[in-house]
mmCIF file of C-alpha atoms in Angstrom:
data_model
loop_
_atom_site.group_PDB
_atom_site.id
_atom_site.type_symbol
_atom_site.label_atom_id
_atom_site.label_comp_id
_atom_site.label_asym_id
_atom_site.label_seq_id
_atom_site.Cartn_x
_atom_site.Cartn_y
_atom_site.Cartn_z
ATOM 1 C CA UNK A 1 0.000 0.000 0.000
ATOM 2 C CA UNK A 2 1.274 3.438 -0.905
ATOM 3 C CA UNK A 3 2.538 5.534 1.971
ATOM 4 C CA UNK A 4 2.206 8.751 0.059
ATOM 5 C CA UNK A 5 -1.174 10.071 -1.005
ATOM 6 C CA UNK A 6 -1.524 11.243 -4.593
ATOM 7 C CA UNK A 7 -2.570 14.839 -4.448
ATOM 8 C CA UNK A 8 -4.851 16.125 -7.203
ATOM 9 C CA UNK A 9 -3.477 19.248 -8.853
ATOM 10 C CA UNK A 10 -6.189 21.556 -7.454
ATOM 11 C CA UNK A 11 -5.038 20.688 -3.897
ATOM 12 C CA UNK A 12 -1.353 21.503 -4.484
ATOM 13 C CA UNK A 13 0.380 24.575 -3.074
ATOM 14 C CA UNK A 14 1.576 26.974 -5.815
ATOM 15 C CA UNK A 15 5.211 25.747 -5.979
ATOM 16 C CA UNK A 16 4.095 22.104 -6.164
ATOM 17 C CA UNK A 17 1.429 23.011 -8.716
ATOM 18 C CA UNK A 18 4.054 24.721 -10.881
ATOM 19 C CA UNK A 19 6.209 21.595 -10.756
ATOM 20 C CA UNK A 20 3.166 19.426 -11.518
ATOM 21 C CA UNK A 21 2.446 21.565 -14.594
ATOM 22 C CA UNK A 22 6.064 21.341 -15.719
ATOM 23 C CA UNK A 23 6.108 17.529 -15.401
ATOM 24 C CA UNK A 24 2.765 16.985 -17.098
ATOM 25 C CA UNK A 25 3.603 19.366 -19.951
ATOM 26 C CA UNK A 26 6.743 17.399 -20.862
ATOM 27 C CA UNK A 27 7.103 14.194 -22.887
ATOM 28 C CA UNK A 28 6.561 11.988 -19.808
ATOM 29 C CA UNK A 29 3.411 13.853 -18.740
ATOM 30 C CA UNK A 30 0.655 11.834 -20.393
ATOM 31 C CA UNK A 31 1.986 8.610 -18.875
ATOM 32 C CA UNK A 32 2.406 9.905 -15.328
ATOM 33 C CA UNK A 33 -1.122 11.076 -14.461
ATOM 34 C CA UNK A 34 -3.732 8.877 -12.770
ATOM 35 C CA UNK A 35 -7.481 9.175 -13.541
ATOM 36 C CA UNK A 36 -7.937 11.738 -10.734
ATOM 37 C CA UNK A 37 -5.078 13.869 -12.064
ATOM 38 C CA UNK A 38 -2.454 12.865 -9.465
ATOM 39 C CA UNK A 39 1.078 12.038 -10.523
ATOM 40 C CA UNK A 40 2.083 8.386 -10.489
ATOM 41 C CA UNK A 41 5.332 6.732 -9.565
ATOM 42 C CA UNK A 42 8.285 8.793 -8.431
ATOM 43 C CA UNK A 43 6.890 12.042 -9.777
ATOM 44 C CA UNK A 44 4.296 12.250 -7.005
ATOM 45 C CA UNK A 45 7.067 12.239 -4.371
ATOM 46 C CA UNK A 46 8.881 15.038 -6.220
ATOM 47 C CA UNK A 47 6.004 17.356 -5.321
ATOM 48 C CA UNK A 48 6.967 17.117 -1.622
ATOM 49 C CA UNK A 49 9.930 19.413 -2.206
ATOM 50 C CA UNK A 50 9.466 21.383 -5.422
ATOM 51 C CA UNK A 51 13.046 22.770 -5.551
ATOM 52 C CA UNK A 52 14.602 19.319 -5.149
ATOM 53 C CA UNK A 53 11.863 17.590 -7.140
ATOM 54 C CA UNK A 54 12.327 19.988 -10.046
ATOM 55 C CA UNK A 55 16.080 19.451 -10.109
ATOM 56 C CA UNK A 56 15.544 15.687 -9.989
ATOM 57 C CA UNK A 57 12.971 15.639 -12.789
ATOM 58 C CA UNK A 58 15.216 17.901 -14.889
ATOM 59 C CA UNK A 59 18.062 15.430 -14.399
ATOM 60 C CA UNK A 60 15.719 12.645 -15.501
ATOM 61 C CA UNK A 61 14.725 14.582 -18.596
ATOM 62 C CA UNK A 62 18.386 15.171 -19.441
ATOM 63 C CA UNK A 63 19.378 11.511 -19.125
ATOM 64 C CA UNK A 64 16.286 10.360 -21.034
ATOM 65 C CA UNK A 65 16.091 12.931 -23.804
ATOM 66 C CA UNK A 66 19.359 14.851 -24.090
ATOM 67 C CA UNK A 67 22.208 12.386 -23.623
ATOM 68 C CA UNK A 68 24.249 10.769 -26.358
ATOM 69 C CA UNK A 69 23.289 7.250 -25.229
ATOM 70 C CA UNK A 70 21.265 5.452 -27.867
ATOM 71 C CA UNK A 71 17.653 4.645 -27.051
ATOM 72 C CA UNK A 72 18.518 0.952 -26.736
ATOM 73 C CA UNK A 73 21.529 1.668 -24.497
ATOM 74 C CA UNK A 74 19.431 3.916 -22.279
ATOM 75 C CA UNK A 75 16.599 1.401 -21.875
ATOM 76 C CA UNK A 76 19.095 -1.407 -21.343
ATOM 77 C CA UNK A 77 20.724 0.490 -18.465
ATOM 78 C CA UNK A 78 17.372 1.523 -16.961
ATOM 79 C CA UNK A 79 16.229 -2.089 -16.954
ATOM 80 C CA UNK A 80 19.499 -3.219 -15.349
ATOM 81 C CA UNK A 81 18.799 -0.805 -12.489
ATOM 82 C CA UNK A 82 15.136 -1.854 -12.312
ATOM 83 C CA UNK A 83 16.142 -5.521 -12.177
ATOM 84 C CA UNK A 84 18.811 -4.964 -9.538
ATOM 85 C CA UNK A 85 16.437 -2.991 -7.300
ATOM 86 C CA UNK A 86 13.384 -5.121 -8.156
ATOM 87 C CA UNK A 87 11.542 -1.957 -9.210
ATOM 88 C CA UNK A 88 8.206 -3.093 -10.624
ATOM 89 C CA UNK A 89 7.204 0.463 -11.564
ATOM 90 C CA UNK A 90 10.325 1.072 -13.643
ATOM 91 C CA UNK A 91 10.024 -2.336 -15.298
ATOM 92 C CA UNK A 92 6.388 -1.654 -16.166
ATOM 93 C CA UNK A 93 7.276 1.787 -17.517
ATOM 94 C CA UNK A 94 10.357 0.777 -19.510
ATOM 95 C CA UNK A 95 9.868 -2.798 -20.712
ATOM 96 C CA UNK A 96 7.271 -1.712 -23.314
ATOM 97 C CA UNK A 97 9.714 0.923 -24.572
ATOM 98 C CA UNK A 98 12.455 -1.714 -24.772
ATOM 99 C CA UNK A 99 10.106 -4.089 -26.637
ATOM 100 C CA UNK A 100 9.374 -1.341 -29.153
ATOM 101 C CA UNK A 101 13.147 -0.981 -29.590
ATOM 102 C CA UNK A 102 13.489 -4.664 -30.459
ATOM 103 C CA UNK A 103 14.335 -6.331 -27.147
ATOM 104 C CA UNK A 104 12.870 -9.829 -26.940
ATOM 105 C CA UNK A 105 10.944 -11.385 -24.075
ATOM 106 C CA UNK A 106 13.953 -13.574 -23.250
ATOM 107 C CA UNK A 107 16.243 -10.547 -23.173
ATOM 108 C CA UNK A 108 13.840 -8.679 -20.881
ATOM 109 C CA UNK A 109 13.694 -11.702 -18.579
ATOM 110 C CA UNK A 110 17.506 -11.799 -18.453
ATOM 111 C CA UNK A 111 17.506 -8.126 -17.486
ATOM 112 C CA UNK A 112 14.933 -8.822 -14.744
ATOM 113 C CA UNK A 113 16.890 -11.636 -13.176
ATOM 114 C CA UNK A 114 20.459 -10.641 -14.017
ATOM 115 C CA UNK A 115 21.213 -13.741 -16.069
ATOM 116 C CA UNK A 116 23.758 -13.721 -18.912
ATOM 117 C CA UNK A 117 22.766 -11.885 -22.044
ATOM 118 C CA UNK A 118 24.587 -11.713 -25.366
ATOM 119 C CA UNK A 119 24.240 -8.430 -27.248
ATOM 120 C CA UNK A 120 26.102 -6.526 -29.960
ATOM 121 C CA UNK A 121 29.482 -5.307 -28.676
ATOM 122 C CA UNK A 122 28.435 -1.702 -27.974
ATOM 123 C CA UNK A 123 25.320 -2.773 -26.061
ATOM 124 C CA UNK A 124 27.215 -5.529 -24.254
ATOM 125 C CA UNK A 125 29.596 -2.872 -22.948
ATOM 126 C CA UNK A 126 26.642 -0.832 -21.634
ATOM 127 C CA UNK A 127 25.153 -3.949 -20.026
ATOM 128 C CA UNK A 128 28.399 -5.049 -18.395
ATOM 129 C CA UNK A 129 29.261 -1.587 -17.103
ATOM 130 C CA UNK A 130 25.726 -0.921 -15.818
ATOM 131 C CA UNK A 131 25.696 -4.284 -14.029
ATOM 132 C CA UNK A 132 29.072 -3.521 -12.437
ATOM 133 C CA UNK A 133 27.819 -0.116 -11.310
ATOM 134 C CA UNK A 134 24.713 -1.498 -9.587
ATOM 135 C CA UNK A 135 26.571 -4.487 -8.112
ATOM 136 C CA UNK A 136 29.728 -2.765 -6.859
ATOM 137 C CA UNK A 137 29.238 0.957 -7.328
ATOM 138 C CA UNK A 138 32.600 1.092 -9.080
ATOM 139 C CA UNK A 139 34.445 -0.131 -12.162
ATOM 140 C CA UNK A 140 37.751 -1.885 -12.587
ATOM 141 C CA UNK A 141 40.192 -0.501 -15.154
ATOM 142 C CA UNK A 142 38.969 -2.820 -17.926
ATOM 143 C CA UNK A 143 35.318 -1.855 -17.371
ATOM 144 C CA UNK A 144 36.259 1.823 -17.228
ATOM 145 C CA UNK A 145 37.895 1.711 -20.654
ATOM 146 C CA UNK A 146 34.988 -0.053 -22.420
ATOM 147 C CA UNK A 147 33.171 3.253 -22.929
ATOM 148 C CA UNK A 148 34.242 6.751 -23.826
ATOM 149 C CA UNK A 149 34.379 9.205 -20.953
ATOM 150 C CA UNK A 150 31.289 11.158 -22.012
ATOM 151 C CA UNK A 151 29.276 7.973 -22.474
ATOM 152 C CA UNK A 152 30.521 6.730 -19.111
ATOM 153 C CA UNK A 153 29.569 10.004 -17.413
ATOM 154 C CA UNK A 154 26.094 9.863 -18.913
ATOM 155 C CA UNK A 155 25.695 6.180 -18.006
ATOM 156 C CA UNK A 156 26.797 6.649 -14.388
ATOM 157 C CA UNK A 157 24.406 9.594 -14.101
ATOM 158 C CA UNK A 158 21.549 7.531 -15.553
ATOM 159 C CA UNK A 159 22.273 4.606 -13.223
ATOM 160 C CA UNK A 160 22.414 6.943 -10.223
ATOM 161 C CA UNK A 161 19.188 8.688 -11.210
ATOM 162 C CA UNK A 162 17.226 5.466 -11.655
ATOM 163 C CA UNK A 163 18.699 4.018 -8.445
ATOM 164 C CA UNK A 164 17.409 7.137 -6.658
ATOM 165 C CA UNK A 165 13.957 6.634 -8.172
ATOM 166 C CA UNK A 166 13.988 2.948 -7.189
ATOM 167 C CA UNK A 167 14.813 3.940 -3.605
ATOM 168 C CA UNK A 168 12.024 6.530 -3.496
ATOM 169 C CA UNK A 169 9.524 4.153 -5.081
ATOM 170 C CA UNK A 170 10.387 1.540 -2.449
ATOM 171 C CA UNK A 171 10.365 3.875 0.574
ATOM 172 C CA UNK A 172 7.128 5.657 -0.367
ATOM 173 C CA UNK A 173 5.561 2.386 -1.646
ATOM 174 C CA UNK A 174 4.673 4.071 -4.902
#
């Protein structure tokens, strides 16, 4: 059971309402609103502290829509984090996207349970590095050199962002 009540937009204080409007006006908006108008998933918790919530959702928008990671690399890494943290919300949100990008049911299952997965070399590097990040929070020298520094920066940021969301989803029972 959720610990955090979904607040309809008409009950929000002005700063939270402004953040609500910003989230729902963006590309994620249509998917994050429940039938009563409340935000679903981690976005509802962001309304608790509009300054922090806005910075967090802006970071999410940057890693989702403005990084150089390919769509497949991004969804692969998100699903590694979701699998590691057993985040049902993130799996439900991102597995359909991954399917649309050509991931098979067997590949999605391997991402859920952390079993071996064979992918093209560039995606295998993303998978291996993302798995190392969630498992150990660090990379050895070989893992570090598998990606360019910009790609590695963007990947570590994405993994950290989705790990934060997984933590908030778990704590608030969202």
